[in-house]
């Protein structure tokens, strides 16, 4: 996964903080434009 894609595309509401912990395997991040989008704009992790 490209860290720059991850940090540039994730948006959280104010005062919310995310944490990602992967013990093993692969993480694939899908970035959608909004809650109604059917196809991701960004896919990282391949």
mmCIF file of C-alpha atoms in Angstrom:
data_model
loop_
_atom_site.group_PDB
_atom_site.id
_atom_site.type_symbol
_atom_site.label_atom_id
_atom_site.label_comp_id
_atom_site.label_asym_id
_atom_site.label_seq_id
_atom_site.Cartn_x
_atom_site.Cartn_y
_atom_site.Cartn_z
ATOM 1 C CA UNK A 1 0.000 0.000 0.000
ATOM 2 C CA UNK A 2 1.241 3.471 -0.770
ATOM 3 C CA UNK A 3 1.263 5.445 2.503
ATOM 4 C CA UNK A 4 0.910 8.743 0.662
ATOM 5 C CA UNK A 5 -2.405 7.602 -0.871
ATOM 6 C CA UNK A 6 -3.611 6.448 2.515
ATOM 7 C CA UNK A 7 -2.915 9.731 4.290
ATOM 8 C CA UNK A 8 -4.083 11.971 1.448
ATOM 9 C CA UNK A 9 -7.412 10.249 0.877
ATOM 10 C CA UNK A 10 -8.673 9.450 4.358
ATOM 11 C CA UNK A 11 -10.908 12.068 5.920
ATOM 12 C CA UNK A 12 -12.393 11.792 9.371
ATOM 13 C CA UNK A 13 -14.882 13.949 11.176
ATOM 14 C CA UNK A 14 -13.427 16.515 13.510
ATOM 15 C CA UNK A 15 -12.299 15.013 16.840
ATOM 16 C CA UNK A 16 -12.280 11.449 15.447
ATOM 17 C CA UNK A 17 -9.018 9.583 15.114
ATOM 18 C CA UNK A 18 -8.445 6.321 13.312
ATOM 19 C CA UNK A 19 -5.984 3.566 14.092
ATOM 20 C CA UNK A 20 -4.965 0.764 11.775
ATOM 21 C CA UNK A 21 -3.292 -2.304 13.222
ATOM 22 C CA UNK A 22 -2.404 -5.202 10.903
ATOM 23 C CA UNK A 23 -0.977 -8.291 12.521
ATOM 24 C CA UNK A 24 -0.540 -10.276 9.297
ATOM 25 C CA UNK A 25 -1.854 -10.396 5.751
ATOM 26 C CA UNK A 26 -2.594 -7.604 3.320
ATOM 27 C CA UNK A 27 -4.613 -4.435 3.754
ATOM 28 C CA UNK A 28 -6.426 -3.041 0.742
ATOM 29 C CA UNK A 29 -7.774 0.493 1.096
ATOM 30 C CA UNK A 30 -10.678 1.591 -1.102
ATOM 31 C CA UNK A 31 -11.337 5.336 -1.248
ATOM 32 C CA UNK A 32 -14.825 6.404 -2.314
ATOM 33 C CA UNK A 33 -15.903 9.916 -3.299
ATOM 34 C CA UNK A 34 -18.949 9.745 -1.029
ATOM 35 C CA UNK A 35 -21.278 7.310 0.700
ATOM 36 C CA UNK A 36 -23.293 6.716 -2.495
ATOM 37 C CA UNK A 37 -20.368 5.951 -4.824
ATOM 38 C CA UNK A 38 -20.354 2.433 -6.276
ATOM 39 C CA UNK A 39 -16.758 2.414 -7.553
ATOM 40 C CA UNK A 40 -13.681 3.496 -5.562
ATOM 41 C CA UNK A 41 -11.638 6.479 -6.726
ATOM 42 C CA UNK A 42 -8.532 5.098 -5.021
ATOM 43 C CA UNK A 43 -7.446 1.517 -4.409
ATOM 44 C CA UNK A 44 -4.170 0.943 -2.586
ATOM 45 C CA UNK A 45 -2.646 -2.280 -1.428
ATOM 46 C CA UNK A 46 -2.166 -4.409 -4.533
#
